[in-house]
Coordinates of C-alpha atoms in Angstrom, one line a residue:
M1 CA 128.8 98.5 48.9
S2 CA 125.0 98.7 49.6
R3 CA 123.1 101.6 48.4
Q4 CA 120.1 103.1 50.3
H5 CA 116.9 103.6 48.4
P6 CA 116.0 107.3 48.0
N7 CA 112.6 106.7 49.7
S8 CA 114.4 105.2 52.7
R9 CA 116.6 108.3 53.0
R10 CA 113.6 110.6 52.8
E11 CA 111.8 108.6 55.6
I12 CA 114.8 108.8 57.8
A13 CA 115.1 112.5 57.2
A14 CA 111.4 113.0 58.0
G15 CA 111.7 111.2 61.4
P16 CA 112.6 112.7 64.7
A17 CA 116.2 113.7 65.6
P18 CA 118.0 110.7 67.2
W19 CA 118.8 112.6 70.4
L20 CA 115.1 113.1 71.1
G21 CA 114.9 109.4 71.9
V22 CA 116.8 109.9 75.2
P23 CA 114.4 112.3 76.9
A24 CA 111.5 110.4 75.3
T25 CA 112.7 107.1 76.9
I26 CA 113.2 108.7 80.3
A27 CA 109.6 110.1 80.1
L28 CA 108.2 106.7 79.1
V29 CA 110.1 104.9 81.9
F30 CA 108.9 107.5 84.4
V31 CA 105.2 106.9 83.4
V32 CA 105.4 103.1 83.0
V33 CA 107.6 101.9 85.9
P34 CA 105.2 103.0 88.7
F35 CA 102.5 100.9 87.2
I36 CA 104.8 97.9 86.9
G37 CA 105.8 98.4 90.5
M38 CA 102.2 98.5 91.6
F39 CA 101.2 95.4 89.5
A40 CA 104.2 93.5 91.0
Q41 CA 102.7 94.1 94.5
V42 CA 99.2 93.0 93.7
Q43 CA 98.2 89.7 95.2
W44 CA 96.6 88.3 92.0
A45 CA 95.6 85.0 93.5
D46 CA 93.7 86.7 96.3
L47 CA 92.1 89.3 94.0
P48 CA 88.6 87.9 94.0
S49 CA 88.4 87.6 97.8
L50 CA 89.9 91.1 98.3
L51 CA 87.2 92.5 96.1
A52 CA 84.4 90.5 97.7
G53 CA 84.3 92.5 100.9
E54 CA 81.3 94.6 101.5
A55 CA 83.1 98.0 101.5
A56 CA 84.9 97.1 98.3
R57 CA 81.7 96.0 96.6
D58 CA 79.8 99.1 97.7
A59 CA 82.6 101.4 96.5
L60 CA 82.9 99.5 93.1
W61 CA 79.2 99.6 92.5
L62 CA 78.8 103.2 93.5
S63 CA 81.8 104.3 91.3
L64 CA 80.4 102.5 88.2
K65 CA 76.9 103.9 88.8
T66 CA 77.9 107.5 89.4
T67 CA 80.6 107.5 86.7
F68 CA 78.1 106.3 84.0
A69 CA 75.6 108.8 85.2
S70 CA 78.1 111.7 85.2
T71 CA 79.3 110.6 81.7
I72 CA 75.8 110.6 80.3
I73 CA 75.1 114.0 81.8
S74 CA 78.4 115.4 80.5
L75 CA 77.4 114.2 77.0
L76 CA 73.9 115.7 77.2
F77 CA 75.2 119.1 78.2
G78 CA 78.8 119.1 77.1
I79 CA 78.1 118.5 73.4
P80 CA 75.9 121.5 73.0
L81 CA 78.4 123.6 75.0
A82 CA 81.2 122.5 72.7
H83 CA 79.2 123.5 69.7
V84 CA 78.4 126.9 71.2
L85 CA 82.1 127.5 71.9
A86 CA 83.1 126.4 68.4
H87 CA 80.6 129.0 66.9
T88 CA 82.0 131.8 69.1
S89 CA 85.7 131.2 68.1
H90 CA 85.6 133.6 65.1
G91 CA 84.3 137.0 64.1
A92 CA 82.6 139.5 66.4
R93 CA 82.0 136.9 69.1
A94 CA 85.6 135.8 69.4
S95 CA 86.2 137.7 72.6
L96 CA 83.1 136.1 74.2
G97 CA 84.3 132.7 73.0
S98 CA 87.7 133.3 74.7
V99 CA 86.0 134.1 78.0
L100 CA 83.7 131.1 77.8
R101 CA 86.6 128.8 76.9
L102 CA 88.6 130.1 79.9
L103 CA 85.7 129.5 82.3
V104 CA 85.1 125.9 80.9
T105 CA 88.8 125.1 81.2
L106 CA 89.1 126.3 84.9
P107 CA 87.8 123.0 86.5
M108 CA 90.6 121.2 84.5
V109 CA 93.4 123.2 86.0
V110 CA 92.3 124.1 89.5
P111 CA 93.1 121.6 92.3
P112 CA 90.1 119.2 92.8
V113 CA 89.8 120.2 96.4
V114 CA 89.2 123.8 95.2
A115 CA 86.6 122.5 92.8
G116 CA 84.9 120.6 95.6
L117 CA 85.0 123.7 97.9
A118 CA 83.4 125.8 95.2
L119 CA 80.6 123.2 94.8
L120 CA 80.2 123.1 98.6
V121 CA 79.8 126.8 99.1
T122 CA 77.3 126.9 96.2
F123 CA 75.2 123.8 96.7
G124 CA 75.9 122.9 100.3
R125 CA 73.4 123.3 103.1
R126 CA 74.4 126.9 103.7
G127 CA 75.6 127.6 100.2
L128 CA 74.5 130.3 97.8
I129 CA 71.9 128.0 96.1
G130 CA 71.9 125.1 98.6
S131 CA 70.3 127.2 101.3
Y132 CA 67.2 127.9 99.1
L133 CA 67.1 124.2 98.2
Q134 CA 67.2 123.3 101.9
V135 CA 64.0 125.3 102.4
L136 CA 62.3 123.1 99.7
G137 CA 63.5 120.0 101.4
I138 CA 66.2 119.3 98.8
E139 CA 69.7 118.4 100.2
I140 CA 72.6 117.9 97.8
G141 CA 75.7 118.0 99.9
F142 CA 77.0 114.7 101.3
S143 CA 74.7 112.7 99.0
T144 CA 75.1 110.5 95.9
I145 CA 73.9 113.4 93.8
A146 CA 76.8 115.4 95.2
V147 CA 79.2 112.7 93.9
V148 CA 77.7 112.9 90.4
M149 CA 77.9 116.7 90.5
A150 CA 81.5 116.6 91.5
Q151 CA 82.4 114.1 88.8
V152 CA 80.5 116.2 86.1
F153 CA 82.2 119.4 87.3
V154 CA 85.7 118.1 86.9
S155 CA 85.3 115.7 84.0
M156 CA 82.9 117.5 81.5
P157 CA 85.5 120.1 80.5
F158 CA 87.6 117.3 79.0
L159 CA 84.8 116.4 76.6
V160 CA 84.0 120.0 75.8
I161 CA 87.5 121.1 75.1
S162 CA 88.4 118.1 72.9
L163 CA 85.2 118.2 71.0
E164 CA 85.3 122.0 70.6
G165 CA 88.8 121.8 69.2
A166 CA 87.8 119.1 66.6
L167 CA 84.8 121.2 65.5
R168 CA 86.8 124.4 65.2
S169 CA 89.6 122.7 63.2
R170 CA 87.0 121.0 60.8
G171 CA 85.3 124.3 60.0
R172 CA 81.6 124.9 59.1
D173 CA 81.7 124.2 55.3
L174 CA 79.7 121.0 55.4
E175 CA 77.1 122.6 57.7
K176 CA 76.8 125.5 55.3
A177 CA 76.3 123.1 52.4
A178 CA 73.5 121.4 54.3
S179 CA 71.9 124.8 55.1
N180 CA 72.1 125.8 51.4
L181 CA 70.0 122.8 50.6
G182 CA 67.3 124.0 52.9
A183 CA 68.1 122.1 56.1
S184 CA 67.2 123.8 59.4
R185 CA 69.9 124.3 62.0
T186 CA 68.4 121.6 64.2
R187 CA 68.4 119.1 61.3
V188 CA 72.0 120.1 60.4
F189 CA 73.0 119.4 63.9
F190 CA 71.6 115.9 64.2
E191 CA 72.1 114.7 60.6
I192 CA 75.5 116.3 59.7
T193 CA 77.4 117.7 62.7
L194 CA 76.8 114.9 65.2
P195 CA 77.7 112.0 62.9
L196 CA 80.8 113.8 61.7
T197 CA 82.0 114.3 65.3
V198 CA 81.7 110.7 66.5
P199 CA 85.5 110.1 66.6
A200 CA 86.1 113.3 68.6
M201 CA 83.1 112.5 70.9
A202 CA 84.4 108.9 71.5
S203 CA 87.9 110.2 72.6
G204 CA 86.3 113.0 74.7
T205 CA 83.9 110.5 76.3
A206 CA 86.8 108.2 77.2
L207 CA 88.7 111.0 78.9
T208 CA 85.5 112.1 80.7
F209 CA 84.7 108.6 81.9
A210 CA 88.3 108.0 83.1
R211 CA 88.5 111.4 84.9
A212 CA 85.1 110.8 86.6
L213 CA 86.1 107.3 87.6
G214 CA 89.2 108.6 89.3
E215 CA 87.8 111.7 90.9
F216 CA 88.8 112.1 94.6
G217 CA 89.4 115.7 95.8
A218 CA 86.2 117.3 94.8
T219 CA 84.2 114.3 95.9
I220 CA 85.5 114.1 99.4
T221 CA 85.3 117.9 99.9
F222 CA 81.7 118.2 98.6
A223 CA 80.2 114.8 99.2
G224 CA 82.2 113.4 102.1
S225 CA 82.9 109.7 102.6
L226 CA 79.9 107.6 103.5
Q227 CA 80.0 103.9 102.7
G228 CA 77.4 103.0 100.0
V229 CA 76.4 106.7 99.6
T230 CA 79.4 108.8 98.7
R231 CA 82.5 106.6 99.2
T232 CA 83.7 105.8 95.6
L233 CA 86.6 103.6 94.6
P234 CA 89.3 106.4 94.9
L235 CA 88.0 107.3 98.5
E236 CA 87.9 103.6 99.5
I237 CA 91.5 103.1 98.1
Y238 CA 92.6 106.1 100.2
L239 CA 91.1 104.6 103.4
Q240 CA 92.3 101.1 102.7
R241 CA 95.8 102.4 102.0
E242 CA 96.5 102.7 105.7
I243 CA 94.7 99.6 107.0
D244 CA 94.8 97.1 104.2
T245 CA 97.3 97.7 101.4
A246 CA 96.4 94.5 99.6
T247 CA 92.8 95.6 99.2
A248 CA 93.9 99.1 98.2
L249 CA 96.1 97.7 95.4
A250 CA 93.2 95.4 94.3
L251 CA 90.8 98.3 94.0
A252 CA 93.4 100.4 92.2
T253 CA 93.9 97.6 89.7
V254 CA 90.1 97.6 89.0
I255 CA 90.2 101.3 88.3
L256 CA 93.1 100.9 85.9
L257 CA 91.5 98.0 84.1
V258 CA 88.2 99.7 83.7
A259 CA 89.8 103.0 82.5
G260 CA 92.1 101.0 80.2
L261 CA 89.2 99.1 78.7
V262 CA 87.3 102.3 77.9
I263 CA 90.3 103.9 76.3
A264 CA 91.0 100.7 74.3
I265 CA 87.5 100.6 73.0
T266 CA 87.5 104.3 71.9
S267 CA 91.0 103.8 70.3
A268 CA 89.7 100.8 68.4
I269 CA 86.8 102.9 67.1
S270 CA 89.2 105.6 65.8
K271 CA 91.5 102.9 64.2
I272 CA 88.5 101.3 62.5
S273 CA 87.4 104.6 61.2
A274 CA 90.9 105.5 59.9
R275 CA 91.2 102.1 58.3
K276 CA 87.9 102.4 56.4
S277 CA 89.0 105.8 55.2
R278 CA 92.3 104.4 53.9
E279 CA 90.6 101.5 52.2
A280 CA 88.1 103.8 50.6
T281 CA 90.9 106.0 49.2
R282 CA 92.6 102.9 47.7
R283 CA 89.3 102.0 46.0
K284 CA 89.2 105.2 44.1
E285 CA 89.0 104.7 40.3
P286 CA 90.4 107.1 37.7
E287 CA 88.1 109.1 35.5
S288 CA 86.7 107.1 32.6
A289 CA 87.6 108.0 29.0
R290 CA 86.6 111.5 28.3
Q291 CA 84.9 113.0 25.3
N292 CA 86.9 114.9 22.7
Q293 CA 87.4 118.5 23.9
L294 CA 86.4 120.0 20.6
V295 CA 83.1 118.0 20.6
T296 CA 82.5 119.3 24.2
M297 CA 83.1 122.9 23.1
C298 CA 80.6 122.5 20.2
E299 CA 78.0 121.0 22.5
L300 CA 78.5 123.8 25.0
N301 CA 78.0 126.4 22.2
D302 CA 74.8 124.6 21.2
L303 CA 73.4 125.5 24.6
D304 CA 74.1 129.2 24.2
M305 CA 71.2 131.7 24.2
S306 CA 71.0 133.6 21.0
A307 CA 71.3 137.4 21.1
Q308 CA 67.6 137.7 20.4
Q309 CA 66.7 135.2 23.2
W310 CA 68.8 137.0 25.7
E311 CA 67.3 140.4 24.7
N312 CA 63.8 139.1 25.1
A313 CA 64.4 137.2 28.4
P314 CA 62.8 138.9 31.4
V315 CA 64.9 140.3 34.2
G316 CA 65.4 137.7 36.9
I317 CA 67.6 139.5 39.3
E318 CA 67.7 143.3 39.9
I319 CA 70.5 144.5 42.2
N320 CA 71.3 148.0 43.2
A321 CA 73.1 147.6 46.5
G322 CA 76.3 148.5 48.2
V323 CA 78.4 147.5 51.1
A324 CA 80.2 150.6 52.3
E325 CA 82.9 148.9 54.5
R326 CA 84.0 146.9 51.4
H327 CA 83.8 149.9 49.0
V328 CA 81.5 147.9 46.7
H329 CA 78.3 149.0 45.0
I330 CA 76.7 146.7 42.4
D331 CA 74.1 148.1 40.0
A332 CA 73.0 145.4 37.4
Q333 CA 70.2 143.4 36.0
L334 CA 70.6 139.7 35.3
K335 CA 68.4 137.8 32.8
R336 CA 66.1 135.1 34.0
G337 CA 66.9 131.6 32.8
A338 CA 70.4 132.7 31.8
I339 CA 73.9 131.9 33.3
T340 CA 75.6 135.1 34.2
A341 CA 79.4 135.1 34.8
I342 CA 80.8 137.7 37.1
V343 CA 84.5 138.4 36.4
G344 CA 87.0 140.9 37.6
P345 CA 90.4 141.2 39.3
N346 CA 91.0 140.1 42.9
G347 CA 89.4 142.5 45.3
S348 CA 86.9 143.9 42.8
G349 CA 83.9 142.7 44.7
K350 CA 82.9 139.5 43.1
T351 CA 82.4 137.6 46.3
T352 CA 80.4 140.5 47.8
A353 CA 78.2 140.6 44.6
I354 CA 77.3 136.9 44.9
E355 CA 76.7 137.2 48.6
L356 CA 74.3 140.2 48.0
I357 CA 72.5 138.2 45.3
A358 CA 72.2 135.2 47.6
G359 CA 70.9 137.3 50.4
T360 CA 73.6 136.1 52.9
L361 CA 75.0 139.7 53.1
V362 CA 73.0 142.6 54.2
P363 CA 73.7 145.7 52.1
S364 CA 74.5 149.0 53.8
S365 CA 72.5 150.7 51.0
G366 CA 70.1 149.7 48.3
S367 CA 68.5 146.3 47.8
R368 CA 68.3 143.3 45.5
T369 CA 65.1 141.8 44.0
L370 CA 64.6 138.3 42.8
N371 CA 62.0 138.1 40.1
L372 CA 61.7 134.4 40.4
D373 CA 59.2 132.3 42.3
T374 CA 57.5 133.6 45.4
D375 CA 59.8 131.6 47.6
P376 CA 62.8 130.8 45.4
T377 CA 65.0 127.8 46.1
I378 CA 68.7 128.9 46.1
V379 CA 71.6 126.5 46.0
W380 CA 75.3 127.2 46.1
L381 CA 77.9 125.1 44.3
E382 CA 81.5 125.9 45.4
Q383 CA 85.0 125.0 44.3
R384 CA 85.0 121.9 46.5
A385 CA 82.2 119.3 46.2
L386 CA 81.6 119.4 50.0
L387 CA 79.8 116.1 50.0
F388 CA 78.8 114.7 53.4
P389 CA 81.5 112.1 54.1
H390 CA 79.3 109.8 56.1
L391 CA 76.7 109.5 53.4
T392 CA 76.9 107.6 50.1
A393 CA 76.6 109.4 46.8
C394 CA 72.9 108.5 46.6
Q395 CA 72.2 109.6 50.1
N396 CA 74.0 112.9 49.5
V397 CA 71.8 113.6 46.5
A398 CA 68.7 112.5 48.3
F399 CA 69.4 114.8 51.3
G400 CA 68.0 117.9 49.6
P401 CA 64.7 116.3 48.4
R402 CA 64.2 114.8 51.9
I403 CA 64.6 118.3 53.4
K404 CA 62.0 119.5 50.9
G405 CA 59.5 117.0 52.3
L406 CA 59.8 114.0 50.0
S407 CA 59.5 110.6 51.5
S408 CA 62.7 108.5 51.8
E409 CA 61.6 106.4 48.9
A410 CA 60.7 109.3 46.6
A411 CA 63.9 111.2 47.5
T412 CA 66.0 108.1 46.6
K413 CA 64.2 107.8 43.3
R414 CA 64.9 111.4 42.5
A415 CA 68.5 111.0 43.6
L416 CA 69.0 108.0 41.3
A417 CA 67.6 110.0 38.4
E418 CA 69.9 112.9 39.0
L419 CA 72.9 110.6 39.3
E420 CA 72.0 109.1 36.0
A421 CA 71.7 112.5 34.4
V422 CA 75.3 113.4 35.4
G423 CA 76.7 109.9 34.5
C424 CA 77.3 108.7 38.1
L425 CA 74.5 106.1 38.6
H426 CA 77.2 103.4 39.0
L427 CA 78.6 105.3 41.9
K428 CA 75.4 105.5 43.9
D429 CA 76.7 103.3 46.8
R430 CA 80.2 104.9 47.0
L431 CA 81.2 107.2 49.9
P432 CA 82.8 110.5 49.0
S433 CA 86.2 109.2 50.0
E434 CA 85.9 106.6 47.2
L435 CA 85.3 109.2 44.5
S436 CA 87.8 111.1 42.4
G437 CA 87.6 114.9 42.2
G438 CA 85.6 114.9 39.0
Q439 CA 83.2 112.3 40.2
A440 CA 82.7 114.1 43.5
Q441 CA 81.9 117.3 41.6
R442 CA 79.4 115.5 39.4
V443 CA 77.6 114.2 42.5
A444 CA 77.7 117.7 43.9
I445 CA 76.0 119.0 40.7
A446 CA 73.4 116.3 41.0
R447 CA 72.8 117.2 44.7
A448 CA 72.4 120.8 43.9
L449 CA 69.9 120.2 41.0
A450 CA 67.9 117.6 42.9
V451 CA 66.1 120.3 44.8
N452 CA 64.7 122.0 41.7
P453 CA 66.5 125.3 42.3
D454 CA 65.3 128.6 41.0
L455 CA 68.7 130.2 41.4
V456 CA 72.1 128.4 41.2
L457 CA 75.1 130.2 42.6
L458 CA 78.5 129.0 41.3
D459 CA 81.7 130.0 43.1
E460 CA 84.6 129.0 40.9
P461 CA 83.0 125.5 40.4
F462 CA 85.9 124.0 38.4
A463 CA 88.9 125.6 40.1
A464 CA 89.6 122.5 42.2
V465 CA 89.6 119.9 39.3
D466 CA 92.1 119.3 36.5
S467 CA 91.6 121.0 33.1
E468 CA 90.7 117.8 31.3
V469 CA 88.1 116.9 34.0
A470 CA 86.7 120.4 33.9
W471 CA 85.5 120.2 30.3
P472 CA 82.9 117.4 30.7
L473 CA 81.9 118.9 34.0
R474 CA 81.1 122.2 32.3
L475 CA 78.9 120.4 29.8
V476 CA 77.1 118.4 32.6
L477 CA 76.5 121.4 34.7
R478 CA 75.3 123.6 31.9
E479 CA 73.0 120.9 30.5
R480 CA 71.5 120.3 34.0
I481 CA 71.0 124.0 34.6
R482 CA 69.4 124.5 31.2
A483 CA 67.1 121.4 31.7
A484 CA 66.0 122.7 35.1
G485 CA 65.2 126.1 33.7
A486 CA 67.1 127.7 36.5
T487 CA 68.8 131.1 36.6
A488 CA 72.5 130.9 37.5
V489 CA 75.2 133.3 38.6
M490 CA 78.9 132.2 38.4
V491 CA 81.9 133.9 39.9
T492 CA 85.1 133.0 37.9
H493 CA 88.6 134.1 37.1
D494 CA 88.7 131.7 34.1
L495 CA 87.9 133.1 30.7
T496 CA 87.1 129.6 29.5
D497 CA 84.3 129.4 32.1
A498 CA 82.9 132.7 31.0
A499 CA 83.2 131.9 27.3
F500 CA 81.7 128.4 27.4
M501 CA 79.3 128.6 30.4
A502 CA 77.8 132.0 30.4
D503 CA 75.1 133.8 28.4
Q504 CA 75.7 137.2 30.1
I505 CA 79.0 138.6 31.5
I506 CA 79.4 141.3 34.2
T507 CA 82.8 142.8 34.8
L508 CA 83.6 144.3 38.1
E509 CA 86.5 146.8 38.7
E510 CA 87.1 148.6 41.9
G511 CA 83.8 147.6 43.4
Q512 CA 81.7 148.9 40.4
V513 CA 80.2 147.3 37.3
S514 CA 82.3 148.3 34.4
E515 CA 80.8 146.1 31.8
N516 CA 77.5 144.2 31.5
G517 CA 76.1 142.5 28.4
F518 CA 75.5 139.5 26.2
K519 CA 78.5 137.2 26.2
T520 CA 79.4 137.3 22.5
H521 CA 79.2 141.1 22.3
V522 CA 81.3 141.5 25.5
L523 CA 84.0 139.1 24.5
Q524 CA 84.3 140.3 20.9
R525 CA 84.4 144.0 21.9
P526 CA 85.5 144.3 25.5
T527 CA 85.4 147.8 26.9
S528 CA 86.8 147.2 30.4
A529 CA 90.6 147.1 31.1
F530 CA 90.3 143.8 33.0
L531 CA 88.4 141.9 30.2
T532 CA 90.6 143.5 27.6
R533 CA 93.7 142.1 29.2
L534 CA 91.9 138.7 29.9
T535 CA 90.9 138.3 26.2
G536 CA 94.3 139.3 24.9
A537 CA 93.1 142.5 23.3
N538 CA 95.1 145.7 23.2
I539 CA 94.5 149.1 24.9
V540 CA 95.9 151.7 22.5
T541 CA 95.6 155.5 21.9
E542 CA 94.9 156.6 18.3
D543 CA 93.9 160.1 17.4
A544 CA 93.6 161.1 21.1
H545 CA 91.1 158.2 21.6
T546 CA 91.7 155.3 23.9
L547 CA 90.6 152.1 22.1
V548 CA 90.3 148.4 22.7
V549 CA 91.6 146.6 19.6
R550 CA 91.9 142.8 19.1
P551 CA 95.2 141.6 17.7
S552 CA 93.5 140.6 14.4
D553 CA 91.9 144.0 13.9
F554 CA 95.0 146.0 13.0
R555 CA 96.0 147.1 9.5
V556 CA 99.8 147.3 9.2
A557 CA 101.8 149.7 7.1
S558 CA 105.6 150.0 6.8
G559 CA 107.5 153.0 8.2
H560 CA 106.0 155.8 10.3
G561 CA 103.1 157.5 8.6
V562 CA 101.4 160.8 9.4
D563 CA 98.7 159.3 11.5
G564 CA 98.1 155.9 13.2
I565 CA 100.2 154.2 16.0
H566 CA 103.9 154.3 15.4
G567 CA 106.0 151.4 16.7
Q568 CA 108.8 148.9 16.1
V569 CA 108.5 145.2 15.9
Q570 CA 110.3 143.5 18.8
R571 CA 109.8 139.9 18.2
R572 CA 107.3 137.3 16.9
V573 CA 105.7 134.6 19.1
L574 CA 104.0 131.4 18.2
L575 CA 100.9 130.8 20.3
P576 CA 98.4 127.9 20.2
T577 CA 95.9 130.2 18.4
G578 CA 98.5 131.5 15.9
E579 CA 101.5 133.7 15.5
I580 CA 101.6 137.3 16.8
A581 CA 104.1 140.1 16.5
I582 CA 105.0 142.2 19.6
V583 CA 105.2 145.8 18.6
S584 CA 106.6 148.5 21.0
G585 CA 104.8 151.8 20.7
E586 CA 106.3 155.2 21.0
D587 CA 105.0 155.4 24.6
G588 CA 106.7 152.1 25.4
A589 CA 103.5 150.1 25.5
L590 CA 103.6 146.6 24.0
I591 CA 101.0 145.8 21.4
S592 CA 100.2 142.3 20.1
V593 CA 99.4 142.1 16.3
A594 CA 98.1 138.9 14.7
T595 CA 100.2 137.9 11.7
N596 CA 98.6 136.9 8.4
A597 CA 99.5 136.4 4.7
Y598 CA 99.2 140.2 4.1
N599 CA 101.3 141.6 6.9
A600 CA 103.8 138.8 7.7
D601 CA 106.6 140.4 5.6
L602 CA 106.1 143.8 7.3
L603 CA 106.1 142.4 10.8
Q604 CA 109.8 141.5 11.0
P605 CA 111.8 142.1 14.2
G606 CA 113.5 145.6 14.1
T607 CA 111.0 146.9 11.4
D608 CA 109.3 150.3 12.0
V609 CA 105.5 150.0 11.4
T610 CA 102.4 152.1 11.6
L611 CA 99.3 150.4 13.0
H612 CA 95.7 151.4 12.2
A613 CA 92.7 150.0 14.1
K614 CA 90.2 148.5 11.6
V615 CA 87.6 147.7 14.3
A616 CA 87.8 149.1 17.8
S617 CA 85.8 149.8 20.9
P618 CA 86.2 152.7 23.3
L619 CA 87.6 151.8 26.7
A620 CA 85.0 152.1 29.4

């Protein structure tokens, strides 16, 4: 008996239900059979002579001329309109965007005759606008211009809607990344947005061209049917249908062939783009052998500021600002040339804080001051690399320097130097799709540092990469920031990032700063509830004082003494950092106590003990 491979079963299960094939086949037959019937009636041998008639030639030439003109006009005006609609799909302008989208969609859904009538009563001789144009000697109705206008009116929405949908689904992250590097909105549009929307523009253009080529109702209503002036192929087919069916079929065949050719070309463009993307993905290489993690930790520690250096460093950022609707108020000073980690629970205001520092969020009260250069350069490095997919690694890194005014040659030279600094020079000609996650993040670091930033904003920069990849990335990023002499602010949930990347730590709780200080001091003696839990310290009450005590800072005595913290050992747990005992206090709180040679015998499960804090900090 044959056995099916598991993958085959999964593929079958993922396919469509078998019964769907019946209505699908009926629909396909309904669409295809009429064309087969039409082609069966075409007099193929006489096709050249049928198309050689004066009326046929005039209609064919006029259709091609007006269709190309209307398609170009649709591109020139439809692409900007699609971008405007995409920008108004979210936020406060969403209602306006919905109204605009409805208006743009109307020509697609109303009968073409209605569209032609609307054009006629607006631009005709006695129309709302046409009557004024008539005074100036400009007549649009029943002219070739009217044909083009009718085609644009009914076909441009196909381009706008398809392109707007693609833009809306792709998001604005890449455009924001380009803006963060200093690119103007115009430059972002031409160098980032347009190249990335080529596939959507190609499919939208094909639909627009095909719709304009086949336009009939609006044209005959607004432009009439004058041979050589307004009688396009669809109108000629309609006239020939009653007097010469063979010619009508020949002209219809031409329309189908031209429309099919355009669609085939755009489909080929999409397939080539998809194939290149698949090939690039297959060419990805795994990360090279990584440095020992302990060595990386030591090198990261070597980059730490000393307590004295941190104390003597001038203030780089002063912020005393709030956002009332978010219930956040940040009051802190950040040292210049230092890396400051902002930590806190979800909803504590970390994102608001970094947006206030960046200047992208206007506070409802207070202000922030950057004591950096007169016109500081600010770059933002996020969880995702956000490399521009149509540019190579070298071109990505050179983008910022070019924006800053360097020549193409000088920008490329700077990009190569930055890629070498992050160990990615050998990847300079790779597209982002050919890079692994760690490689892409290295290139993103090089791109950010290539513009000589004064302030580097880091939003969970290692959250999207594996732990083993994150360690060398931490070292690369910290080395580059230190070498650039930049000030950096990092939002993170990871204690490892705060411990090995930061010089200063700010803890936010409930929208307020609850802790701010030199990293070593803060981590060794946390005073906030969040950082206490994050570092594994205990919050205990002794002699009516709420204290923060590390597991290793307890003195243990057997039994329940007069003072101290009374409890019972529940169990012992072996952690990577050593063994701890879990003690249940009289109030039910669980306390972790590090075991050692002096207390191991006392910390046996079921034993009553008294704990005394040898070293403690008051809870903020």
